[in-house]
Coordinates of C-alpha atoms in Angstrom, one line a residue:
X1 CA 54.0 133.6 105.3
X2 CA 55.9 130.5 106.2
X3 CA 58.1 130.1 109.3
X4 CA 60.7 127.4 109.5
X5 CA 62.7 126.2 112.4
X6 CA 63.8 129.6 113.5
X7 CA 63.8 131.2 110.1
X8 CA 61.9 131.8 106.8
X9 CA 61.2 128.9 104.6
X10 CA 59.5 129.7 101.4
X11 CA 57.1 127.1 100.0
X12 CA 56.6 128.6 96.5
X13 CA 58.1 125.7 94.6
X14 CA 56.9 123.0 96.9
X15 CA 54.4 120.2 95.9
X16 CA 51.1 121.1 97.3
X17 CA 49.4 118.2 99.1
X18 CA 46.2 120.1 99.6
X19 CA 44.1 120.9 102.6
X20 CA 43.2 118.6 105.5
X21 CA 41.1 119.1 108.6
X22 CA 44.0 117.9 110.8
X23 CA 47.7 117.5 110.1
X24 CA 49.6 115.3 112.6
X25 CA 53.3 115.4 112.7
X26 CA 54.7 112.2 114.0
X27 CA 53.3 108.6 114.0
X28 CA 54.3 107.4 117.4
X29 CA 51.7 106.5 120.0
X30 CA 50.5 110.0 120.5
X31 CA 50.3 110.8 116.8
X32 CA 48.6 107.6 115.8
X33 CA 46.0 107.9 118.5
X34 CA 45.3 111.5 117.5
X35 CA 44.9 110.6 113.8
X36 CA 42.8 107.5 114.5
X37 CA 40.2 109.4 116.6
X38 CA 40.2 112.5 114.4
X39 CA 39.4 110.4 111.4
X40 CA 36.8 108.3 113.3
X41 CA 35.1 111.6 114.0
X42 CA 34.9 112.3 110.3
X43 CA 38.0 114.5 109.8
X44 CA 40.4 114.3 106.9
X45 CA 43.8 113.7 108.3
X46 CA 47.4 114.0 107.0
X47 CA 50.1 112.2 109.0
X48 CA 53.8 112.9 108.4
X49 CA 56.4 110.6 109.7
X50 CA 60.1 111.1 109.1
X51 CA 61.0 107.5 109.6
X52 CA 60.2 104.7 107.1
X53 CA 57.9 103.1 109.7
X54 CA 55.3 104.1 112.2
X55 CA 55.5 103.5 116.0
X56 CA 58.4 105.8 117.0
X57 CA 60.0 104.9 120.3
X58 CA 57.6 102.0 120.9
X59 CA 60.0 99.9 118.8
X60 CA 62.4 99.8 121.7
X61 CA 60.3 100.8 124.7
X62 CA 59.0 98.4 127.3
X63 CA 55.6 99.9 126.3
X64 CA 54.3 99.9 129.9
X65 CA 51.1 101.8 130.5
X66 CA 48.9 102.4 133.5
X67 CA 45.2 102.9 134.3
X68 CA 42.8 102.4 137.1
X69 CA 39.4 100.9 137.4
X70 CA 39.9 98.6 134.4
X71 CA 38.1 95.5 133.4
X72 CA 41.3 93.6 133.7
X73 CA 41.7 94.8 137.3
X74 CA 38.1 93.9 138.2
X75 CA 38.5 90.4 136.8
X76 CA 41.5 89.9 139.1
X77 CA 39.8 91.4 142.2
X78 CA 41.9 94.5 142.3
X79 CA 40.1 97.5 143.8
X80 CA 41.3 100.7 142.2
X81 CA 40.1 104.0 141.0
X82 CA 41.5 107.0 139.0
X83 CA 41.5 109.0 142.3
X84 CA 43.7 106.5 143.9
X85 CA 45.9 106.4 140.9
X86 CA 46.3 110.1 141.0
X87 CA 47.2 110.0 144.7
X88 CA 50.0 107.6 143.8
X89 CA 51.1 109.9 140.9
X90 CA 51.3 112.8 143.3
X91 CA 53.2 110.8 145.8
X92 CA 55.7 109.4 143.4
X93 CA 56.3 112.7 141.6
X94 CA 56.5 114.6 144.9
X95 CA 53.6 116.7 143.8
X96 CA 55.6 118.2 140.9
X97 CA 53.4 117.3 138.0
X98 CA 51.1 119.7 136.1
X99 CA 48.1 118.7 138.2
X100 CA 45.5 119.8 135.6
X101 CA 47.0 117.9 132.7
X102 CA 48.1 114.9 134.8
X103 CA 44.6 114.5 136.2
X104 CA 43.0 115.0 132.8
X105 CA 45.1 112.0 131.6
X106 CA 44.8 109.8 134.7
X107 CA 41.1 110.0 135.0
X108 CA 40.8 108.6 131.5
X109 CA 43.7 106.2 131.4
X110 CA 41.6 103.2 132.6
X111 CA 39.3 103.8 129.6
X112 CA 42.4 103.8 127.4
X113 CA 43.4 100.4 128.8
X114 CA 40.0 99.0 128.2
X115 CA 40.0 100.4 124.7
X116 CA 43.3 98.6 124.0
X117 CA 41.7 95.5 125.5
X118 CA 38.8 95.8 123.1
X119 CA 41.3 96.1 120.2
X120 CA 42.7 92.6 121.1
X121 CA 45.9 93.9 122.8
X122 CA 48.3 91.1 123.6
X123 CA 48.5 91.5 127.4
X124 CA 51.3 89.8 129.2
X125 CA 49.7 87.3 131.6
X126 CA 51.3 88.9 134.6
X127 CA 49.3 92.2 134.1
X128 CA 48.2 94.2 135.8
X129 CA 51.4 94.0 137.9
X130 CA 53.8 95.9 140.1
X131 CA 56.9 97.0 138.3
X132 CA 60.1 97.4 140.4
X133 CA 62.3 99.2 137.8
X134 CA 61.1 102.5 139.3
X135 CA 59.2 103.4 142.5
X136 CA 56.2 101.1 142.9
X137 CA 52.5 101.9 142.8
X138 CA 50.3 101.0 145.8
X139 CA 48.3 98.5 143.8
X140 CA 48.9 96.6 140.5
X141 CA 47.8 99.0 137.7
X142 CA 50.7 98.7 135.2
X143 CA 50.2 96.7 131.9
X144 CA 52.6 95.6 129.2
X145 CA 52.4 93.4 126.2
X146 CA 54.0 90.0 125.3
X147 CA 56.2 91.9 122.8
X148 CA 56.7 95.0 124.9
X149 CA 56.3 98.2 122.8
X150 CA 55.5 96.3 119.7
X151 CA 52.4 95.0 121.3
X152 CA 51.2 98.6 121.5
X153 CA 52.1 99.3 117.9
X154 CA 50.1 96.3 116.6
X155 CA 46.5 97.5 117.4
X156 CA 47.2 101.2 116.7
X157 CA 48.7 100.2 113.3
X158 CA 45.6 98.2 112.5
X159 CA 43.2 101.0 113.5
X160 CA 45.2 103.5 111.5
X161 CA 45.2 101.3 108.4
X162 CA 41.4 101.0 108.7
X163 CA 41.2 104.8 108.4
X164 CA 43.7 104.9 105.6
X165 CA 41.6 102.3 103.7
X166 CA 38.5 104.4 104.3
X167 CA 40.2 107.4 102.7
X168 CA 40.2 109.5 105.8
X169 CA 43.9 109.3 106.6
X170 CA 46.9 109.9 104.4
X171 CA 50.2 108.8 105.8
X172 CA 53.5 110.0 104.4
X173 CA 56.6 108.2 105.6
X174 CA 60.2 109.4 105.1
X175 CA 58.9 113.0 105.4
X176 CA 60.5 115.5 107.7
X177 CA 58.8 118.7 109.0
X178 CA 60.7 121.9 108.1
X179 CA 58.3 124.7 108.8
X180 CA 54.9 126.1 109.7
X181 CA 52.7 128.2 107.5
X182 CA 51.4 131.2 109.5
X183 CA 48.8 133.7 108.2
X184 CA 48.8 137.4 108.8
X185 CA 46.7 137.0 111.9
X186 CA 49.2 134.7 113.5
X187 CA 47.3 131.4 112.9
X188 CA 49.2 128.3 112.0
X189 CA 47.4 127.1 108.8
X190 CA 49.8 124.5 107.5
X191 CA 53.2 123.0 107.3
X192 CA 56.2 122.6 105.0
X193 CA 58.2 119.4 104.8
X194 CA 61.0 117.8 102.9
X195 CA 61.5 114.3 101.5
X196 CA 64.8 112.6 100.9
X197 CA 64.5 110.6 97.6
X198 CA 60.7 110.8 97.6
X199 CA 58.2 110.4 100.4
X200 CA 56.1 107.3 100.6
X201 CA 52.4 107.4 101.0
X202 CA 51.2 104.4 103.0
X203 CA 48.2 102.3 102.0
X204 CA 47.8 99.1 104.0
X205 CA 50.1 96.2 104.6
X206 CA 50.8 93.1 106.5
X207 CA 54.4 92.4 107.4
X208 CA 56.8 94.0 109.8
X209 CA 55.3 96.0 112.7
X210 CA 55.0 99.7 111.9
X211 CA 55.9 99.2 108.2
X212 CA 52.8 99.8 106.0
X213 CA 53.0 99.2 102.3
X214 CA 53.8 102.4 100.5
X215 CA 54.0 104.0 97.1
X216 CA 56.2 107.0 96.1
X217 CA 55.0 110.6 96.2
X218 CA 57.1 113.7 95.7
X219 CA 59.1 112.3 92.8
X220 CA 62.9 112.2 93.5
X221 CA 62.5 114.1 96.7
X222 CA 62.0 117.7 97.5
X223 CA 59.7 120.2 99.3
X224 CA 56.1 119.6 100.2
X225 CA 53.4 121.9 101.6
X226 CA 50.1 121.1 103.2
X227 CA 47.3 123.2 104.6
X228 CA 45.2 122.3 107.7
X229 CA 42.6 123.5 110.1
X230 CA 44.8 122.3 112.9
X231 CA 48.4 121.2 113.2
X232 CA 49.3 118.7 115.9
X233 CA 53.0 118.3 116.9
X234 CA 53.5 114.7 118.1
X235 CA 57.1 114.6 117.2
X236 CA 58.3 113.1 120.5
X237 CA 61.4 114.0 122.4
X238 CA 64.9 115.4 121.7
X239 CA 67.3 113.2 123.7
X240 CA 69.1 112.0 120.5
X241 CA 70.1 115.6 119.9
X242 CA 72.8 116.3 122.5
X243 CA 73.1 120.0 121.7
X244 CA 69.5 120.5 122.3
X245 CA 69.2 118.0 125.1
X246 CA 72.1 119.4 127.1
X247 CA 70.4 122.9 127.1
X248 CA 67.9 121.3 129.5
X249 CA 70.0 118.9 131.5
X250 CA 71.6 120.0 134.8
X251 CA 75.3 120.9 134.9
X252 CA 77.5 117.8 135.1
X253 CA 75.1 115.6 133.2
X254 CA 76.3 116.4 129.7
X255 CA 77.9 112.9 129.5
X256 CA 74.5 111.2 129.9
X257 CA 74.2 108.3 127.4
X258 CA 71.5 108.6 124.7
X259 CA 69.2 105.7 125.4
X260 CA 66.6 106.4 122.8
X261 CA 66.4 105.9 119.0
X262 CA 68.4 108.4 116.9
X263 CA 65.3 109.9 115.3
X264 CA 64.4 111.8 118.5
X265 CA 66.0 115.1 117.5
X266 CA 63.4 117.6 118.7
X267 CA 62.2 118.8 115.3
X268 CA 58.7 119.8 116.5
X269 CA 60.1 121.5 119.6
X270 CA 62.6 123.6 117.6
X271 CA 59.9 124.6 115.1
X272 CA 57.5 125.7 117.8
X273 CA 60.3 127.6 119.6
X274 CA 60.9 129.4 116.3
X275 CA 57.3 130.5 116.4
X276 CA 57.7 132.0 119.8
X277 CA 56.3 129.0 121.8
X278 CA 56.9 128.8 125.5
X279 CA 59.2 126.0 126.7
X280 CA 59.5 124.7 130.2
X281 CA 62.9 125.0 131.8
X282 CA 62.2 123.7 135.2
X283 CA 62.4 120.0 134.4
X284 CA 64.1 117.4 136.6
X285 CA 66.6 114.9 135.3
X286 CA 66.8 111.4 136.8
X287 CA 69.3 109.1 135.1
X288 CA 68.3 105.7 133.8
X289 CA 70.7 103.2 135.3
X290 CA 72.3 100.1 133.8
X291 CA 72.8 101.1 130.2
X292 CA 76.1 100.2 128.6
X293 CA 78.1 102.7 126.4
X294 CA 78.1 101.6 122.8
X295 CA 81.7 101.4 121.6
X296 CA 80.4 101.7 118.0
X297 CA 78.3 104.8 118.4
X298 CA 79.8 107.5 120.6
X299 CA 77.4 109.0 123.1
X300 CA 74.7 106.3 122.6
X301 CA 73.9 103.3 124.8
X302 CA 73.9 99.7 123.6
X303 CA 70.3 99.0 122.5
X304 CA 68.7 97.6 125.7
X305 CA 66.8 95.1 123.6
X306 CA 70.2 93.5 123.3
X307 CA 71.8 94.1 126.7
X308 CA 71.6 96.1 129.9
X309 CA 72.9 95.7 133.4
X310 CA 70.3 94.5 135.9
X311 CA 70.4 96.9 138.9
X312 CA 67.1 96.1 140.5
X313 CA 67.5 93.6 143.4
X314 CA 63.8 92.6 143.0
X315 CA 64.8 90.9 139.7
X316 CA 68.4 89.7 140.6
X317 CA 70.4 89.2 143.7
X318 CA 73.4 91.6 143.6
X319 CA 76.8 90.0 144.2
X320 CA 78.9 92.9 142.7
X321 CA 79.8 96.3 144.0
X322 CA 79.3 99.6 142.3
X323 CA 82.1 102.3 142.4
X324 CA 82.5 105.8 141.0
X325 CA 85.5 107.1 139.2
X326 CA 87.3 107.5 142.5
X327 CA 86.9 103.8 143.1
X328 CA 84.5 104.4 146.0
X329 CA 81.1 102.8 146.6
X330 CA 78.3 105.4 146.9
X331 CA 75.1 103.4 147.6
X332 CA 73.8 100.1 148.9
X333 CA 73.7 97.9 145.9
X334 CA 70.8 96.0 147.3
X335 CA 68.6 99.0 148.1
X336 CA 65.0 98.6 147.2
X337 CA 64.3 102.2 146.3
X338 CA 65.1 102.8 142.6
X339 CA 64.8 106.6 143.2
X340 CA 67.4 106.5 146.0
X341 CA 70.0 104.8 143.8
X342 CA 69.2 107.0 140.8
X343 CA 69.7 110.1 142.9
X344 CA 72.9 108.7 144.3
X345 CA 74.2 108.1 140.8
X346 CA 73.3 111.7 139.9
X347 CA 75.9 112.9 142.5
X348 CA 78.8 110.9 141.0
X349 CA 81.4 112.3 138.5
X350 CA 80.1 111.9 134.9
X351 CA 77.1 110.2 136.4
X352 CA 79.1 107.0 135.8
X353 CA 79.6 103.9 137.8
X354 CA 81.6 100.8 137.4
X355 CA 80.3 97.3 138.4
X356 CA 83.1 95.1 139.8
X357 CA 83.2 91.4 140.5
X358 CA 85.4 88.3 140.4
X359 CA 85.6 84.9 138.8
X360 CA 83.9 83.1 141.7
X361 CA 80.9 85.5 141.3
X362 CA 80.9 85.0 137.6
X363 CA 80.5 81.2 138.1
X364 CA 77.9 81.5 140.8
X365 CA 75.6 84.5 140.3
X366 CA 72.7 84.9 137.9
X367 CA 73.8 86.8 134.7
X368 CA 74.5 90.4 135.4
X369 CA 73.5 91.4 131.9
X370 CA 69.9 91.0 130.8
X371 CA 67.5 91.9 128.1
X372 CA 63.8 91.8 127.5
X373 CA 64.0 88.5 125.7
X374 CA 65.5 86.8 128.7
X375 CA 68.2 85.0 126.7
X376 CA 71.3 86.0 128.8
X377 CA 72.1 82.6 130.3
X378 CA 75.1 82.0 132.6
X379 CA 76.8 80.3 129.7
X380 CA 76.3 83.4 127.5
X381 CA 77.5 85.6 130.2
X382 CA 80.7 83.6 130.7
X383 CA 81.3 83.8 127.0
X384 CA 80.8 87.5 127.0
X385 CA 83.6 87.8 129.6
X386 CA 86.0 86.6 126.9
X387 CA 84.7 88.8 124.1
X388 CA 86.0 92.1 125.4
X389 CA 83.2 94.2 123.9
X390 CA 82.0 95.9 127.1
X391 CA 83.6 94.0 130.0
X392 CA 87.2 94.6 131.3
X393 CA 89.2 91.7 132.7
X394 CA 92.4 91.8 134.7
X395 CA 94.5 89.7 137.0
X396 CA 94.7 92.4 139.7
X397 CA 92.4 95.1 141.0
X398 CA 95.0 97.8 140.1
X399 CA 95.1 96.6 136.5
X400 CA 91.3 96.5 136.4
X401 CA 91.1 100.0 137.7
X402 CA 93.4 101.3 135.0
X403 CA 91.3 99.6 132.3
X404 CA 88.1 101.2 133.7
X405 CA 89.7 104.6 134.3
X406 CA 89.2 104.3 138.0
X407 CA 91.6 105.5 140.7
X408 CA 93.7 102.3 141.4
X409 CA 94.3 102.8 145.1
X410 CA 90.7 103.7 145.6
X411 CA 89.3 100.6 144.1
X412 CA 91.7 98.3 145.9
X413 CA 90.9 99.9 149.3
X414 CA 87.2 99.8 148.6
X415 CA 87.2 96.1 147.7
X416 CA 89.3 95.3 150.8
X417 CA 86.8 97.2 153.0
X418 CA 83.8 95.5 151.3
X419 CA 85.4 92.0 151.8
X420 CA 85.8 92.8 155.5
X421 CA 82.1 93.7 155.6
X422 CA 81.2 90.4 153.9
X423 CA 83.2 88.5 156.6
X424 CA 81.6 90.5 159.4
X425 CA 78.1 90.2 157.9
X426 CA 77.6 93.9 158.3
X427 CA 78.0 96.9 155.9
X428 CA 78.7 99.9 158.2
X429 CA 79.2 102.2 155.2
X430 CA 75.9 101.9 153.3
X431 CA 73.8 99.4 155.2
X432 CA 73.8 96.7 152.5
X433 CA 72.3 93.5 153.9
X434 CA 72.9 91.2 150.9
X435 CA 76.6 90.2 151.3
X436 CA 76.8 86.9 149.5
X437 CA 80.5 86.6 148.7
X438 CA 83.8 88.5 148.8
X439 CA 85.5 89.8 145.7
X440 CA 88.9 88.2 145.9
X441 CA 89.5 85.5 143.2
X442 CA 91.2 86.6 140.0
X443 CA 90.5 87.3 137.3
X444 CA 88.6 90.4 138.2
X445 CA 85.9 91.9 136.0
X446 CA 84.4 95.4 135.5
X447 CA 81.9 97.0 133.3
X448 CA 81.1 100.7 133.1
X449 CA 77.6 102.1 132.9
X450 CA 76.7 105.8 132.5
X451 CA 73.4 107.3 133.5
X452 CA 71.2 107.7 130.4
X453 CA 68.5 110.0 129.1
X454 CA 65.6 108.2 127.4
X455 CA 62.8 110.7 128.0
X456 CA 62.8 114.5 127.4
X457 CA 62.0 116.1 130.7
X458 CA 61.2 119.7 129.5
X459 CA 59.0 120.5 126.6
X460 CA 56.3 122.8 125.1
X461 CA 53.9 124.5 127.4
X462 CA 50.2 123.9 126.5
X463 CA 46.9 124.7 128.1
X464 CA 44.3 122.1 129.0
X465 CA 43.1 122.0 125.4
X466 CA 46.7 121.1 124.4
X467 CA 47.1 124.4 122.5
X468 CA 50.7 125.4 122.3
X469 CA 51.3 128.6 124.4
X470 CA 53.5 131.6 123.5
X471 CA 55.9 133.2 125.9
X472 CA 53.1 135.5 127.0
X473 CA 50.9 132.5 127.8
X474 CA 48.4 133.1 124.9
X475 CA 47.6 130.1 122.6
X476 CA 49.3 129.9 119.3
X477 CA 46.1 129.6 117.2
X478 CA 46.0 126.4 115.2
X479 CA 49.0 124.7 116.8
X480 CA 48.6 121.8 119.3
X481 CA 51.0 119.4 120.9
X482 CA 50.7 116.0 122.6
X483 CA 53.0 113.3 123.8
X484 CA 56.7 113.5 124.9
X485 CA 57.1 116.9 123.2
X486 CA 55.3 118.3 126.3
X487 CA 58.1 117.0 128.5
X488 CA 57.8 114.0 130.8
X489 CA 57.9 116.3 133.9
X490 CA 54.2 117.3 133.2
X491 CA 53.1 113.7 134.1
X492 CA 55.9 112.4 136.3
X493 CA 57.4 115.4 138.1
X494 CA 60.9 114.8 139.3
X495 CA 60.7 111.0 139.1
X496 CA 59.8 108.1 136.9
X497 CA 56.1 107.1 137.4
X498 CA 54.8 103.8 136.0
X499 CA 53.1 104.2 132.7
X500 CA 53.0 108.0 132.8
X501 CA 54.7 108.5 129.5
X502 CA 53.1 106.1 127.0
X503 CA 49.6 106.3 128.6
X504 CA 49.2 110.1 128.6
X505 CA 50.5 110.2 125.0
X506 CA 47.8 107.7 123.9
X507 CA 45.0 109.0 126.2
X508 CA 45.4 112.7 125.5
X509 CA 46.1 112.0 121.8
X510 CA 42.8 110.2 121.6
X511 CA 41.0 113.0 123.4
X512 CA 42.6 115.7 121.2
X513 CA 41.9 113.8 118.0
X514 CA 38.2 113.3 118.8
X515 CA 37.8 117.0 119.7
X516 CA 39.5 118.3 116.6
X517 CA 37.6 115.9 114.5
X518 CA 34.3 116.9 115.9
X519 CA 35.1 120.6 115.7
X520 CA 36.4 120.6 112.1

């Protein structure tokens, strides 16, 4: 029998790709690591990827990963251990992680870092470091590459291509999962998939990151079927599917911007749910701050590789104020706790805030808008004020409020009270201590930012062997899951914890692949 995403999906007329020891769905960090290690252990592996390139969300992610007791730490005199790392994970997550799975990952994450080191990973010279975008570890144990997430893609792509060249991995791009083949005993024994205009089967290639050379398979497109000893769902999250995402978000957060790439639609999650898989529904949502609504793509954020609003005072002195739709401030803009400001935003209408400043600040402060490339100079920022893409400009605060959709009287009163605090050198409302300048010289500027979702917080329930569990808690034989499809809450609880998304995906993917390859 063949089960699709919630319904039957016959495979009788599909092109049969044959049988493989392991079938991996998704070629992001988790899927690539699973395939690499399974193949290295001698397994035959089929990898399906619905995009035309490998790497998944690593193409836009910062690609930060964490691990303790690494060579790189020792070379820099940093004393650390997996036990200390896990203590920090528990502290930052408020003890709300899945302790068994989180510890399974954390205790091996240092090895993952060293493995990447051995693959010639292009470490940024500041690593390991402390990252202030979220709550900070007690010691430097976070790493990133000179090209952010693409630095992670590079060595994984090379290792995957080695296995493709050796004939142990077949990679199909432009191929979307449609169903699972389940035998009479309830074992998942294969998958069905579809291609749009023909899948591509990758060989090897230089060129753009994540874009292996490929030849056509499947003709002009159509249905495919493949059989396997194990099927691994590494399809990532579902935050680009608002209908699915909003089933898991708290009430009042439905307007959260989509901050991930549009391919993250939850295909693997929906397929597993159709097979009776158990899904967590106790996840916590913390909004990512500083993303800008994309006027050309409703519901999405402007790609943060191009632009985001810097809200962390560790990286930029704040001159502006932040107000909600009522025109009221709601938090100290210079607060050092990312979690505190994120939770404060969570309480605001539409989880939206408006950043407000004036011409004097525009001419004095460091650029409010940033990106990873660091090419937002003051000159570029001043030019952006004139473009009108994202920033509203007005001669009066009342006019600015109208353009931003903010209560006019509320904004004017708030600015007046803030200016009084600047003159007094004391903010009695929120305790802000950085009070560099009043907001009083026209024109006035404002930009709206809405809390964003970039990681799926809920996901499939699995056991320690990463077998997908049914509602009754029994394993679904033959079906495994790894990476963001598990839900980020498993590894970060109710917070953001440094490197506890990318690193568990790679670490547990490597462990799962090696185990499936050895047990084929």
